Amino acid sequence: KECVVQTDILDPDGKTVASISSTQSVPAGTSVTFDQTTPPVAKPKLWHPDHPFLYTAVSKVLDGGKVADNYTTPFGFRWFKWTADQGFFLNGEHLYFKGADVHQDHAGWGDAVADSGFHRDVKLVKDAGFQFIRGSHYPHAPAFADACDQLGVLFWSENCFWGMGGRSPDGYWNASAYPVNVQDDTAFEQSVKDSLRDMIRINRNHPSIVAWSMCNEVFFSDKSVLPKVRTFLTQLVALTHELDPTRPAGIGGCQRADLDKLGDIAGYNGDGARLFINPGIPNLVTEYSSIRANRPGKYAADWKNLLEGPGDKTQPYFWRYPWRSGDVLWCAFDHGSIAGDEGRDGIVDYFRLPKRGWYWYRNEYNHIPPPEWPA
């Protein structure tokens, strides 16, 4: 059969700005690749947190002049650069981003969250004045990245190679991030690679995503396997470069065990903000502490380790050094955790009711005064 594939590029207003149509003979039961490289789009509107313009690629397969199949791909035009000495740039302009970590589970839903719940989460983060989300600490649902695209929030998409605690023998919740039994190594590594591959392939067209993260705090592993951790992270970085050469590979929570220079970007948690001053590689603070409290909580922020770095402490935000790309709050929302009080670290509670800390950030970053507190 003669098969026609047509792709139209629509601008944010729905106007067609580029098109291409290809025709090939397709024998039954075979697969054929169609090159659908469109002409350039002149002077595109650029995606940015302040103006998240989205374009759409509409691809159609026509059989005998009738549409047999179609697929719609939202995307955005933007470019970015992470630097070791001047921080982060978006569309050629420097941007020191203010971010928050987000677990995706909700009270009542657990991890089975409706797409509307993800949109509400991203909107709560955006409304408080943040421009960046770190997806802690696993690939989030595709609807989460959709919301980041639509609302204008930069997204650090993280894979599920995750350490926490690491001081108990295997079998406990805070056991080694990497297996301690050698017979588990192959299956474990394949699972992590599969997850990384799927995360990148599913989400690679999202303009909000500016980094793929390999892990979180995997130095919380038994000392005997730390050499394996470093070797494995190097492999994951190489796989990321193969799957998506357009985005860098980050190492999340890399403030121990010489992990920070294994990737393209170092994400320092907690005391890493003061232990790694001007590390000579692109970097950000992927976690600084918030106030652990039940709602309503304190009308305040807690900068902790950020305050202990060098600089003129009479100046506000002196830790936003020229070489640091941004700082990310731990964390935006309370979440389910077997680590006890660890789950109450959000500035919004588990039911998505803001604590007073959320109003503090909204006032500080978006200049919206808080409501009058009830007696």
Short mmCIF file of C-alpha atoms in Angstrom, two decimals:
data_model
loop_
_atom_site.label_atom_id
_atom_site.label_comp_id
_atom_site.label_asym_id
_atom_site.label_seq_id
_atom_site.Cartn_x
_atom_site.Cartn_y
_atom_site.Cartn_z
CA LYS A 1 0.00 0.00 0.00
CA GLU A 2 0.95 3.60 -0.51
CA CYS A 3 1.07 5.11 2.98
CA VAL A 4 1.23 8.84 3.77
CA VAL A 5 2.55 10.29 7.03
CA GLN A 6 1.94 13.98 7.67
CA THR A 7 3.22 16.11 10.53
CA ASP A 8 2.00 19.61 11.33
CA ILE A 9 3.60 21.90 13.90
CA LEU A 10 1.09 24.12 15.69
CA ASP A 11 2.13 27.20 17.64
CA PRO A 12 0.72 28.07 21.09
CA ASP A 13 -2.30 29.70 19.42
CA GLY A 14 -3.06 26.59 17.36
CA LYS A 15 -1.77 28.04 14.07
CA THR A 16 0.15 25.73 11.73
CA VAL A 17 3.72 27.04 11.39
CA ALA A 18 5.47 24.09 9.68
CA SER A 19 4.41 20.91 7.88
CA ILE A 20 5.85 17.90 6.12
CA SER A 21 4.27 14.98 4.26
CA SER A 22 6.01 11.76 3.18
CA THR A 23 4.78 8.89 1.03
CA GLN A 24 6.17 5.35 0.92
CA SER A 25 5.08 1.95 -0.25
CA VAL A 26 4.58 -0.24 2.83
CA PRO A 27 4.38 -4.01 2.23
CA ALA A 28 1.97 -5.77 4.57
CA GLY A 29 3.47 -6.94 7.85
CA THR A 30 6.54 -4.72 7.64
CA SER A 31 7.84 -1.69 9.53
CA VAL A 32 8.95 1.45 7.73
CA THR A 33 10.62 4.60 9.04
CA PHE A 34 9.36 7.96 7.76
CA ASP A 35 11.63 11.00 8.05
CA GLN A 36 9.38 13.76 9.38
CA THR A 37 11.95 16.52 9.80
CA THR A 38 9.94 19.69 9.27
CA PRO A 39 11.21 23.00 7.91
CA PRO A 40 12.57 25.38 10.58
CA VAL A 41 10.06 27.31 12.69
CA ALA A 42 10.90 30.99 12.32
CA LYS A 43 11.22 33.03 15.53
CA PRO A 44 9.55 30.52 17.87
CA LYS A 45 8.11 31.63 21.18
CA LEU A 46 10.46 30.31 23.82
CA TRP A 47 9.44 28.18 26.79
CA HIS A 48 10.33 29.75 30.16
CA PRO A 49 8.83 29.63 33.68
CA ASP A 50 7.58 33.19 33.11
CA HIS A 51 5.96 32.28 29.78
CA PRO A 52 5.64 28.50 29.24
CA PHE A 53 4.80 28.55 25.54
CA LEU A 54 4.04 25.08 24.18
CA TYR A 55 3.95 23.93 20.57
CA THR A 56 2.31 20.75 19.29
CA ALA A 57 3.42 18.22 16.70
CA VAL A 58 0.40 16.47 15.19
CA SER A 59 1.37 13.34 13.27
CA LYS A 60 -1.13 11.47 11.09
CA VAL A 61 -1.00 8.22 9.15
CA LEU A 62 -3.28 8.32 6.10
CA ASP A 63 -4.50 5.23 4.31
CA GLY A 64 -6.33 5.97 1.06
CA GLY A 65 -6.71 9.58 2.10
CA LYS A 66 -8.35 8.66 5.40
CA VAL A 67 -6.68 9.09 8.80
CA ALA A 68 -5.80 5.62 10.08
CA ASP A 69 -3.85 6.76 13.14
CA ASN A 70 -2.65 9.97 14.75
CA TYR A 71 -0.43 11.09 17.61
CA THR A 72 -0.01 14.45 19.34
CA THR A 73 3.29 15.51 20.93
CA PRO A 74 3.45 18.71 22.99
CA PHE A 75 6.90 20.29 23.16
CA GLY A 76 8.64 23.60 23.70
CA PHE A 77 11.50 25.57 22.21
CA ARG A 78 14.16 26.47 24.74
CA TRP A 79 17.84 25.97 25.43
CA PHE A 80 19.76 25.83 28.67
CA LYS A 81 23.28 25.56 30.02
CA TRP A 82 24.67 24.42 33.37
CA THR A 83 28.08 25.97 34.14
CA ALA A 84 30.64 25.44 36.89
CA ASP A 85 31.42 29.12 37.40
CA GLN A 86 28.33 31.11 36.39
CA GLY A 87 25.43 28.86 37.36
CA PHE A 88 22.40 28.05 35.21
CA PHE A 89 21.28 29.75 31.99
CA LEU A 90 17.91 29.45 30.25
CA ASN A 91 17.52 30.82 26.72
CA GLY A 92 20.82 32.62 27.11
CA GLU A 93 19.86 34.44 30.33
CA HIS A 94 21.19 33.66 33.80
CA LEU A 95 18.59 32.19 36.15
CA TYR A 96 19.22 31.32 39.79
CA PHE A 97 16.27 29.02 40.41
CA LYS A 98 14.41 28.58 43.68
CA GLY A 99 13.09 25.04 44.00
CA ALA A 100 11.36 22.43 46.10
CA ASP A 101 11.55 18.64 46.37
CA VAL A 102 8.29 16.80 45.69
CA HIS A 103 7.18 13.28 46.55
CA GLN A 104 4.09 12.44 44.53
CA ASP A 105 1.99 10.50 47.07
CA HIS A 106 -1.14 12.01 48.64
CA ALA A 107 -3.19 11.26 51.73
CA GLY A 108 -6.06 8.94 50.79
CA TRP A 109 -4.56 8.06 47.41
CA GLY A 110 -1.10 6.85 48.36
CA ASP A 111 0.77 6.62 45.05
CA ALA A 112 -2.39 6.06 43.00
CA VAL A 113 -2.77 9.79 42.39
CA ALA A 114 -5.16 11.23 39.80
CA ASP A 115 -3.62 13.45 37.12
CA SER A 116 -5.50 16.39 38.61
CA GLY A 117 -3.61 15.81 41.86
CA PHE A 118 -0.26 16.17 40.11
CA HIS A 119 -1.44 19.37 38.45
CA ARG A 120 -2.55 20.72 41.83
CA ASP A 121 0.85 19.90 43.35
CA VAL A 122 2.80 21.69 40.65
CA LYS A 123 0.45 24.66 40.86
CA LEU A 124 0.91 24.89 44.64
CA VAL A 125 4.68 24.95 44.12
CA LYS A 126 4.41 27.55 41.35
CA ASP A 127 1.95 29.72 43.31
CA ALA A 128 4.43 29.92 46.19
CA GLY A 129 7.02 31.43 43.84
CA PHE A 130 9.24 28.44 43.08
CA GLN A 131 10.48 27.83 39.52
CA PHE A 132 12.06 24.38 39.96
CA ILE A 133 11.01 20.95 41.22
CA ARG A 134 13.23 18.02 42.05
CA GLY A 135 11.23 14.83 41.61
CA SER A 136 12.26 12.98 44.74
CA HIS A 137 13.34 10.20 44.39
CA TYR A 138 11.87 8.15 41.54
CA PRO A 139 10.37 8.77 38.09
CA HIS A 140 7.10 10.64 38.53
CA ALA A 141 3.97 9.97 36.51
CA PRO A 142 4.00 11.50 32.99
CA ALA A 143 1.16 13.83 34.04
CA PHE A 144 3.55 15.44 36.54
CA ALA A 145 5.94 16.54 33.78
CA ASP A 146 2.91 17.64 31.72
CA ALA A 147 1.94 19.98 34.56
CA CYS A 148 5.50 21.34 34.81
CA ASP A 149 5.43 22.05 31.06
CA GLN A 150 2.04 23.75 31.19
CA LEU A 151 2.53 25.81 34.35
CA GLY A 152 6.16 26.72 33.80
CA VAL A 153 8.32 24.88 36.34
CA LEU A 154 11.80 23.50 35.63
CA PHE A 155 11.99 19.79 36.46
CA TRP A 156 14.88 17.62 37.70
CA SER A 157 13.64 14.10 36.90
CA GLU A 158 15.21 11.51 39.20
CA ASN A 159 15.61 7.75 38.89
CA CYS A 160 14.87 5.32 41.72
CA PHE A 161 18.35 4.41 42.95
CA TRP A 162 17.86 5.68 46.46
CA GLY A 163 19.63 5.48 49.80
CA MET A 164 18.24 6.53 53.15
CA GLY A 165 19.91 5.91 56.49
CA GLY A 166 22.11 3.00 55.53
CA ARG A 167 23.11 2.07 59.08
CA SER A 168 21.27 -1.24 59.50
CA PRO A 169 21.91 -4.69 58.05
CA ASP A 170 20.12 -5.85 54.94
CA GLY A 171 16.40 -6.30 55.45
CA TYR A 172 15.74 -3.06 57.32
CA TRP A 173 14.10 0.03 55.80
CA ASN A 174 17.35 1.98 56.01
CA ALA A 175 19.60 -0.75 54.70
CA SER A 176 22.28 -0.43 52.02
CA ALA A 177 21.16 1.35 48.83
CA TYR A 178 23.23 -1.10 46.78
CA PRO A 179 22.85 -4.87 47.43
CA VAL A 180 25.16 -6.43 49.98
CA ASN A 181 24.74 -9.93 48.52
CA VAL A 182 26.65 -10.35 45.27
CA GLN A 183 24.03 -12.68 43.81
CA ASP A 184 21.60 -9.73 43.76
CA ASP A 185 23.88 -7.35 41.84
CA THR A 186 22.92 -8.25 38.27
CA ALA A 187 19.14 -8.16 38.75
CA PHE A 188 19.34 -4.96 40.82
CA GLU A 189 21.48 -3.12 38.27
CA GLN A 190 19.26 -4.21 35.41
CA SER A 191 16.17 -2.95 37.24
CA VAL A 192 17.75 0.47 37.82
CA LYS A 193 18.89 0.70 34.18
CA ASP A 194 15.43 -0.30 32.94
CA SER A 195 13.84 2.38 35.09
CA LEU A 196 16.31 5.01 33.84
CA ARG A 197 15.71 4.02 30.22
CA ASP A 198 11.94 4.18 30.60
CA MET A 199 12.07 7.52 32.43
CA ILE A 200 14.09 9.10 29.63
CA ARG A 201 12.17 7.58 26.72
CA ILE A 202 8.78 8.45 28.18
CA ASN A 203 9.67 12.02 29.17
CA ARG A 204 12.28 13.19 26.66
CA ASN A 205 9.98 15.66 24.85
CA HIS A 206 9.18 17.69 27.97
CA PRO A 207 10.75 21.18 27.82
CA SER A 208 10.52 21.52 31.60
CA ILE A 209 13.07 18.73 32.16
CA VAL A 210 16.58 20.16 32.32
CA ALA A 211 18.42 17.21 33.92
CA TRP A 212 18.15 13.48 34.49
CA SER A 213 19.22 12.48 37.99
CA MET A 214 20.81 9.10 38.62
CA CYS A 215 20.11 8.72 42.31
CA ASN A 216 19.66 10.11 45.79
CA GLU A 217 22.18 9.67 48.63
CA VAL A 218 23.41 6.25 47.53
CA PHE A 219 26.47 6.77 49.71
CA PHE A 220 24.13 5.25 52.30
CA SER A 221 25.43 1.86 51.26
CA ASP A 222 27.52 -0.71 53.06
CA LYS A 223 31.18 0.34 52.91
CA SER A 224 32.06 -2.95 51.22
CA VAL A 225 29.97 -2.08 48.15
CA LEU A 226 30.80 1.63 47.76
CA PRO A 227 33.31 0.88 44.96
CA LYS A 228 30.47 -0.87 43.12
CA VAL A 229 28.23 2.16 43.71
CA ARG A 230 30.76 4.47 42.06
CA THR A 231 31.29 2.12 39.11
CA PHE A 232 27.54 1.70 38.63
CA LEU A 233 26.87 5.45 38.72
CA THR A 234 29.49 5.93 36.01
CA GLN A 235 27.64 3.36 33.89
CA LEU A 236 24.31 5.09 34.48
CA VAL A 237 25.77 8.44 33.42
CA ALA A 238 27.10 6.86 30.21
CA LEU A 239 23.70 5.25 29.52
CA THR A 240 21.99 8.61 30.03
CA HIS A 241 24.32 10.28 27.54
CA GLU A 242 23.53 7.52 25.03
CA LEU A 243 19.75 7.75 25.52
CA ASP A 244 19.59 11.56 25.56
CA PRO A 245 22.71 13.53 24.58
CA THR A 246 20.79 16.82 24.94
CA ARG A 247 20.47 16.77 28.74
CA PRO A 248 23.09 16.35 31.49
CA ALA A 249 23.23 13.55 34.05
CA GLY A 250 23.01 14.70 37.66
CA ILE A 251 24.11 12.93 40.83
CA GLY A 252 21.53 13.71 43.50
CA GLY A 253 22.62 13.72 47.15
CA CYS A 254 26.34 13.33 46.41
CA GLN A 255 27.94 14.87 49.50
CA ARG A 256 29.71 11.69 50.64
CA ALA A 257 31.87 8.86 49.24
CA ASP A 258 33.39 10.88 46.35
CA LEU A 259 30.28 10.71 44.20
CA ASP A 260 29.88 14.35 43.20
CA LYS A 261 32.13 14.38 40.13
CA LEU A 262 30.86 11.16 38.57
CA GLY A 263 28.16 12.99 36.59
CA ASP A 264 27.69 16.30 34.81
CA ILE A 265 25.96 18.08 37.71
CA ALA A 266 26.43 17.67 41.46
CA GLY A 267 23.37 17.90 43.69
CA TYR A 268 24.38 18.45 47.31
CA ASN A 269 21.98 17.72 50.17
CA GLY A 270 22.09 19.10 53.72
CA ASP A 271 25.60 19.84 54.91
CA GLY A 272 26.88 19.45 51.36
CA ALA A 273 25.84 23.08 50.93
CA ARG A 274 28.69 24.14 53.22
CA LEU A 275 31.13 21.25 52.71
CA PHE A 276 31.44 21.75 48.94
CA ILE A 277 32.10 25.43 48.35
CA ASN A 278 32.76 26.24 44.69
CA PRO A 279 33.39 22.58 43.72
CA GLY A 280 34.50 23.36 40.16
CA ILE A 281 31.61 21.54 38.47
CA PRO A 282 28.01 22.56 37.71
CA ASN A 283 26.11 22.25 40.98
CA LEU A 284 23.03 23.03 43.03
CA VAL A 285 21.75 22.42 46.54
CA THR A 286 19.21 19.64 46.03
CA GLU A 287 17.98 19.71 49.64
CA TYR A 288 18.01 22.31 52.35
CA SER A 289 15.79 21.87 55.39
CA SER A 290 12.30 23.14 56.01
CA ILE A 291 10.49 23.35 59.33
CA ARG A 292 9.24 19.96 60.52
CA ALA A 293 5.76 20.57 61.89
CA ASN A 294 2.11 19.70 61.81
CA ARG A 295 -0.22 22.26 60.30
CA PRO A 296 -0.37 25.19 60.87
CA GLY A 297 3.38 25.33 61.58
CA LYS A 298 5.59 28.40 61.77
CA TYR A 299 5.43 31.40 59.46
CA ALA A 300 9.13 31.13 58.60
CA ALA A 301 11.79 29.41 56.54
CA ASP A 302 14.76 27.42 57.86
CA TRP A 303 17.91 27.75 55.76
CA LYS A 304 20.19 25.77 58.12
CA ASN A 305 23.33 24.63 56.28
CA LEU A 306 22.99 27.37 53.69
CA LEU A 307 23.65 29.92 56.44
CA GLU A 308 26.92 28.24 57.41
CA GLY A 309 28.70 28.88 54.12
CA PRO A 310 31.10 31.75 53.48
CA GLY A 311 29.91 35.23 52.57
CA ASP A 312 28.61 38.48 53.98
CA LYS A 313 26.00 37.27 56.44
CA THR A 314 24.50 40.75 56.70
CA GLN A 315 23.24 40.34 53.13
CA PRO A 316 20.07 38.37 52.35
CA TYR A 317 20.61 35.15 50.41
CA PHE A 318 24.39 35.56 50.47
CA TRP A 319 24.69 31.82 49.73
CA ARG A 320 23.36 32.28 46.21
CA TYR A 321 26.89 32.35 44.88
CA PRO A 322 27.58 33.08 41.19
CA TRP A 323 28.69 29.48 40.60
CA ARG A 324 25.65 27.85 42.29
CA SER A 325 22.70 27.15 39.98
CA GLY A 326 19.95 27.12 42.61
CA ASP A 327 18.73 25.89 45.97
CA VAL A 328 15.92 23.39 46.54
CA LEU A 329 13.74 23.20 49.65
CA TRP A 330 13.24 19.92 51.49
CA CYS A 331 10.41 19.68 50.92
CA ALA A 332 7.14 20.94 49.41
CA PHE A 333 4.66 18.36 50.76
CA ASP A 334 4.31 16.03 53.71
CA HIS A 335 4.56 12.45 52.49
CA GLY A 336 4.13 8.90 53.66
CA SER A 337 7.29 7.65 55.35
CA ILE A 338 8.31 4.85 57.68
CA ALA A 339 10.99 7.25 58.93
CA GLY A 340 8.55 8.83 61.38
CA ASP A 341 8.73 12.61 61.60
CA GLU A 342 10.59 12.71 58.27
CA GLY A 343 7.19 12.67 56.61
CA ARG A 344 6.15 16.02 58.19
CA ASP A 345 8.83 18.14 56.53
CA GLY A 346 6.56 19.80 53.96
CA ILE A 347 5.31 23.36 53.80
CA VAL A 348 2.00 21.81 52.66
CA ASP A 349 0.45 18.94 54.59
CA TYR A 350 -0.39 15.44 53.33
CA PHE A 351 -3.95 16.51 52.47
CA ARG A 352 -2.59 19.44 50.39
CA LEU A 353 -3.60 22.11 52.89
CA PRO A 354 -0.85 24.75 53.09
CA LYS A 355 1.01 25.27 56.33
CA ARG A 356 2.10 28.76 57.32
CA GLY A 357 5.53 28.10 55.80
CA TRP A 358 3.92 27.95 52.35
CA TYR A 359 2.46 31.44 52.92
CA TRP A 360 5.91 32.66 54.00
CA TYR A 361 7.43 31.59 50.69
CA ARG A 362 4.51 32.97 48.72
CA ASN A 363 4.99 36.33 50.41
CA GLU A 364 8.78 36.28 50.01
CA TYR A 365 8.89 35.10 46.39
CA ASN A 366 5.55 36.22 44.93
CA HIS A 367 4.91 39.20 47.23
CA ILE A 368 1.43 38.06 48.28
CA PRO A 369 0.75 38.83 51.96
CA PRO A 370 -0.48 35.96 54.13
CA PRO A 371 -4.09 35.79 55.30
CA GLU A 372 -5.08 36.84 58.78
CA TRP A 373 -4.49 33.77 60.95
CA PRO A 374 -7.53 32.45 62.86
CA ALA A 375 -7.47 32.86 66.64
#
